[in-house]
Short mmCIF file of C-alpha atoms in Angstrom, two decimals:
data_model
loop_
_atom_site.label_atom_id
_atom_site.label_comp_id
_atom_site.label_asym_id
_atom_site.label_seq_id
_atom_site.Cartn_x
_atom_site.Cartn_y
_atom_site.Cartn_z
CA GLY A 1343 0.00 0.00 0.00
CA ILE A 1344 2.85 2.39 0.87
CA ILE A 1345 4.60 1.64 -2.42
CA ARG A 1346 1.38 2.31 -4.34
CA HIS A 1347 0.90 5.67 -2.60
CA MET A 1348 4.52 6.61 -3.23
CA ALA A 1349 4.16 5.77 -6.94
CA LEU A 1350 0.99 7.90 -7.17
CA LEU A 1351 2.78 10.82 -5.45
CA VAL A 1352 5.71 10.58 -7.87
CA MET A 1353 3.32 10.55 -10.84
CA VAL A 1354 1.44 13.62 -9.56
CA LEU A 1355 4.66 15.51 -8.90
CA GLY A 1356 5.99 14.56 -12.34
CA THR A 1357 2.83 15.79 -14.05
CA TRP A 1358 2.90 19.06 -12.08
CA PHE A 1359 6.56 19.61 -12.98
CA THR A 1360 5.93 18.93 -16.67
CA LEU A 1361 2.98 21.35 -16.81
CA GLN A 1362 4.95 24.01 -14.98
CA MET A 1363 7.84 23.72 -17.45
CA TYR A 1364 5.43 23.85 -20.43
CA PHE A 1365 3.62 26.98 -19.33
CA ASP A 1366 6.87 28.60 -18.21
CA ARG A 1367 8.32 28.09 -21.68
CA ARG A 1368 5.14 29.39 -23.32
CA TRP A 1369 5.26 32.48 -21.10
CA LYS A 1370 8.93 33.08 -21.91
CA ALA A 1371 8.25 32.68 -25.63
CA VAL A 1372 5.41 35.23 -25.52
CA SER A 1373 7.52 37.61 -23.42
CA LEU A 1374 10.43 37.31 -25.86
CA ARG A 1375 8.19 38.08 -28.86
CA SER A 1376 6.81 41.12 -27.03
CA TRP A 1377 10.31 42.31 -26.12
CA LEU A 1378 11.42 41.96 -29.72
CA GLY A 1379 8.37 43.90 -30.89
CA GLU A 1380 6.95 40.94 -32.80
CA GLN A 1381 3.16 40.91 -32.97
CA LEU A 1382 0.67 38.37 -34.19
CA PRO A 1383 -0.47 39.12 -37.74
CA PRO A 1384 -3.67 41.23 -37.90
CA ASN A 1385 -6.87 39.91 -39.41
CA LYS A 1386 -6.96 40.11 -43.18
CA CYS A 1387 -7.89 43.60 -44.42
CA ARG A 1388 -7.54 44.65 -40.74
CA ILE A 1389 -11.16 43.87 -39.99
CA GLN A 1390 -12.20 43.64 -36.35
CA LYS A 1391 -12.75 39.89 -36.28
CA SER A 1392 -11.26 36.93 -38.11
CA CYS A 1393 -13.39 35.15 -40.68
CA PRO A 1394 -14.48 31.52 -40.42
CA GLN A 1395 -13.25 28.84 -42.80
CA ASN A 1396 -14.38 29.21 -46.41
CA HIS A 1397 -15.00 32.95 -46.04
CA PHE A 1398 -13.11 35.93 -47.43
CA ALA A 1399 -12.38 39.00 -45.33
CA PHE A 1400 -13.16 42.31 -47.00
CA LYS A 1401 -13.27 46.02 -46.28
CA ILE A 1402 -14.80 48.67 -48.55
CA ILE A 1403 -14.39 52.39 -47.81
CA SER A 1404 -16.16 54.98 -49.91
CA GLY A 1405 -14.58 58.25 -50.93
CA ALA A 1406 -14.64 61.27 -48.62
CA ALA A 1407 -16.25 64.20 -50.48
CA ASN A 1408 -14.21 64.78 -53.67
CA VAL A 1409 -10.89 64.81 -51.81
CA VAL A 1410 -10.00 61.34 -50.51
CA GLY A 1411 -10.51 58.38 -52.81
CA PRO A 1412 -12.12 55.05 -51.87
CA SER A 1413 -10.43 51.80 -50.94
CA ILE A 1414 -11.33 48.16 -51.58
CA CYS A 1415 -9.54 45.32 -49.75
CA PHE A 1416 -10.33 41.63 -50.27
CA ASN A 1417 -8.74 38.58 -48.67
CA GLY A 1418 -5.83 40.64 -47.36
CA MET A 1419 -5.06 42.40 -50.65
CA ILE A 1420 -5.72 46.06 -51.47
CA LEU A 1421 -7.43 45.89 -54.85
CA MET A 1422 -8.23 49.57 -55.38
CA SER A 1423 -7.01 52.72 -53.61
CA SER A 1424 -5.54 56.16 -54.14
CA VAL A 1425 -2.11 54.73 -53.35
CA LYS A 1426 -2.47 52.22 -56.18
CA ASN A 1427 -3.68 55.10 -58.37
CA ASN A 1428 -6.59 53.09 -59.78
CA VAL A 1429 -9.63 54.90 -58.34
CA GLY A 1430 -11.64 57.81 -59.67
CA ARG A 1431 -14.81 59.85 -59.47
CA GLY A 1432 -17.99 57.79 -59.74
CA LEU A 1433 -18.14 54.04 -59.16
CA ASN A 1434 -15.05 51.97 -58.37
CA ILE A 1435 -15.67 48.28 -58.98
CA ALA A 1436 -13.50 45.20 -58.38
CA LEU A 1437 -14.46 41.74 -59.68
CA VAL A 1438 -13.17 38.70 -57.80
CA ASN A 1439 -13.40 34.98 -58.47
CA GLY A 1440 -15.89 33.71 -55.88
CA THR A 1441 -14.07 30.40 -55.43
CA SER A 1442 -10.37 31.30 -55.49
CA GLY A 1443 -10.59 34.90 -54.32
CA GLN A 1444 -8.36 36.07 -57.15
CA LEU A 1445 -8.86 39.52 -58.67
CA LEU A 1446 -10.35 39.31 -62.16
CA LYS A 1447 -10.75 42.96 -63.07
CA ALA A 1448 -10.90 46.42 -61.50
CA ASP A 1449 -12.19 49.58 -63.12
CA THR A 1450 -13.65 53.00 -62.38
CA PHE A 1451 -16.58 54.69 -64.08
CA ASP A 1452 -17.19 58.44 -64.11
CA MET A 1453 -20.87 58.78 -63.25
CA TYR A 1454 -20.96 62.57 -63.58
CA SER A 1455 -19.67 63.19 -67.09
CA GLY A 1456 -18.63 59.74 -68.35
CA ASP A 1457 -20.28 57.27 -70.70
CA VAL A 1458 -22.70 55.09 -68.74
CA ASN A 1459 -22.78 52.56 -71.60
CA GLN A 1460 -19.27 51.48 -70.61
CA LEU A 1461 -20.54 50.57 -67.15
CA ASP A 1462 -23.55 48.82 -68.68
CA THR A 1463 -21.26 46.64 -70.82
CA PHE A 1464 -18.95 45.96 -67.88
CA LEU A 1465 -21.83 44.73 -65.71
CA GLN A 1466 -23.38 42.63 -68.49
CA GLU A 1467 -20.13 40.71 -68.97
CA ILE A 1468 -19.78 39.62 -65.34
CA LYS A 1469 -19.73 35.83 -65.16
CA HIS A 1470 -21.71 33.63 -62.77
CA GLY A 1471 -19.95 33.13 -59.43
CA THR A 1472 -18.10 36.45 -59.52
CA ILE A 1473 -18.02 38.60 -56.38
CA VAL A 1474 -18.55 42.31 -57.08
CA LEU A 1475 -17.18 44.99 -54.72
CA THR A 1476 -18.28 48.59 -55.29
CA ALA A 1477 -17.34 51.93 -53.69
CA SER A 1478 -18.61 55.39 -54.59
CA TYR A 1479 -16.50 58.54 -54.82
CA ASP A 1480 -17.74 62.13 -55.22
CA ASP A 1481 -20.88 61.44 -57.30
CA ALA A 1482 -22.07 57.97 -58.30
CA ALA A 1483 -25.56 58.64 -59.63
CA THR A 1484 -25.86 61.48 -62.16
CA LYS A 1485 -25.41 59.17 -65.17
CA MET A 1486 -27.09 56.19 -63.52
CA ASN A 1487 -30.02 54.83 -65.53
CA ASP A 1488 -32.64 52.14 -64.97
CA LYS A 1489 -30.71 49.55 -66.96
CA VAL A 1490 -27.58 49.91 -64.84
CA ARG A 1491 -29.61 49.93 -61.63
CA ALA A 1492 -31.25 46.66 -62.74
CA HIS A 1493 -27.81 45.06 -63.13
CA PHE A 1494 -26.95 45.92 -59.53
CA VAL A 1495 -30.31 44.64 -58.31
CA GLU A 1496 -29.49 41.34 -60.03
CA LEU A 1497 -26.19 41.31 -58.11
CA GLY A 1498 -28.12 41.57 -54.84
CA SER A 1499 -28.42 45.32 -54.20
CA SER A 1500 -31.34 46.64 -52.15
CA HIS A 1501 -30.35 50.33 -52.20
CA VAL A 1502 -29.17 51.11 -55.73
CA ASN A 1503 -32.63 52.31 -56.79
CA LYS A 1504 -32.41 54.99 -54.08
CA LEU A 1505 -28.89 56.12 -55.03
CA GLY A 1506 -28.88 59.85 -55.78
CA PHE A 1507 -26.55 62.76 -56.48
CA ARG A 1508 -23.47 62.66 -54.22
CA ASP A 1509 -24.83 59.88 -52.04
CA ASN A 1510 -22.20 57.55 -50.59
CA TRP A 1511 -22.60 53.86 -51.35
CA VAL A 1512 -20.63 50.69 -50.65
CA PHE A 1513 -21.77 47.27 -51.83
CA LEU A 1514 -20.63 43.66 -52.10
CA GLY A 1515 -22.75 41.35 -54.23
CA ALA A 1516 -22.32 38.44 -56.62
CA LYS A 1517 -23.50 37.25 -60.00
CA GLY A 1518 -25.97 34.44 -59.44
CA LEU A 1519 -26.88 35.50 -55.91
CA LYS A 1520 -30.32 34.09 -55.06
CA ASN A 1521 -31.11 36.53 -52.25
CA LYS A 1522 -30.37 40.14 -51.41
CA SER A 1523 -26.82 40.82 -50.28
CA PRO A 1524 -26.35 41.57 -46.56
CA PHE A 1525 -23.31 43.67 -47.42
CA GLU A 1526 -24.52 47.11 -48.47
CA GLU A 1527 -24.65 50.59 -46.96
CA LEU A 1528 -26.03 53.87 -48.31
CA ILE A 1529 -25.94 57.36 -46.83
CA LYS A 1530 -27.90 60.14 -48.48
CA ASN A 1531 -26.59 63.54 -49.45
CA ASN A 1532 -28.44 65.91 -47.11
CA GLU A 1533 -27.30 69.47 -46.50
CA LYS A 1534 -28.65 69.33 -42.94
CA THR A 1535 -26.72 66.22 -41.95
CA ASN A 1536 -23.69 66.20 -44.29
CA LYS A 1537 -20.34 65.89 -42.57
CA TYR A 1538 -18.56 67.63 -45.44
CA ASP A 1539 -19.73 70.69 -47.33
CA GLY A 1540 -21.96 69.19 -50.03
CA TRP A 1541 -21.16 65.55 -49.23
CA PRO A 1542 -22.15 63.05 -46.52
CA GLU A 1543 -19.57 61.27 -44.38
CA LEU A 1544 -17.67 58.34 -45.84
CA LEU A 1545 -18.85 54.76 -45.39
CA ASP A 1546 -16.64 52.00 -43.97
CA MET A 1547 -18.00 48.46 -44.33
CA GLU A 1548 -16.24 45.22 -43.44
CA GLY A 1549 -17.22 41.60 -43.15
CA CYS A 1550 -16.74 37.98 -44.22
CA ALA A 1551 -18.02 36.96 -47.64
CA PRO A 1552 -18.71 33.22 -48.11
CA ARG A 1553 -16.62 31.36 -50.67
CA LYS A 1554 -18.55 29.87 -53.61
CA MET A 1555 -18.32 26.12 -53.02
CA ASP A 1556 -20.38 24.65 -55.89
#
């Protein structure tokens, strides 16, 4: 009986010692990384929470008045921004493969004095399974017509039919989407509530878009 109790005591002490060494090493490793200034990598596109498996992180920021251009980030990659010099007045649109997450095309369309037929053609040619990310800048609606609005409705938009002069709009939809997209925000141009003189405040939308699996 004494031998059995001694063996149990040795086993308990051994387990305690092993756990203490493990957590001590973990603590030292964390402390060393902090001392060296090493930090854990941020969530993709610097969104507030990490995305579950088979989802893509994204962040879409509209333009601020006619001064600061919009930004579109998808799956950790900046697709469109002023720094990349590929944004402009109107609608800024990035097309992404819904399965792989790879950028297919990015373009900007002047909705104040441009040719809306170019946008119409661009939207017609989007293939099934493509994710569409859109950010407004300055004015996104002057040249907008019913045909173009219908394309965005088909992509899952609920607000495009209300889009007006100098409204701010951010949207993520997809070709072949069966329901309305949950990723859309619109803020109206209103001289009583505008943050900037003649323009509303910018919109900043982030989330996790599901990967197309079939």
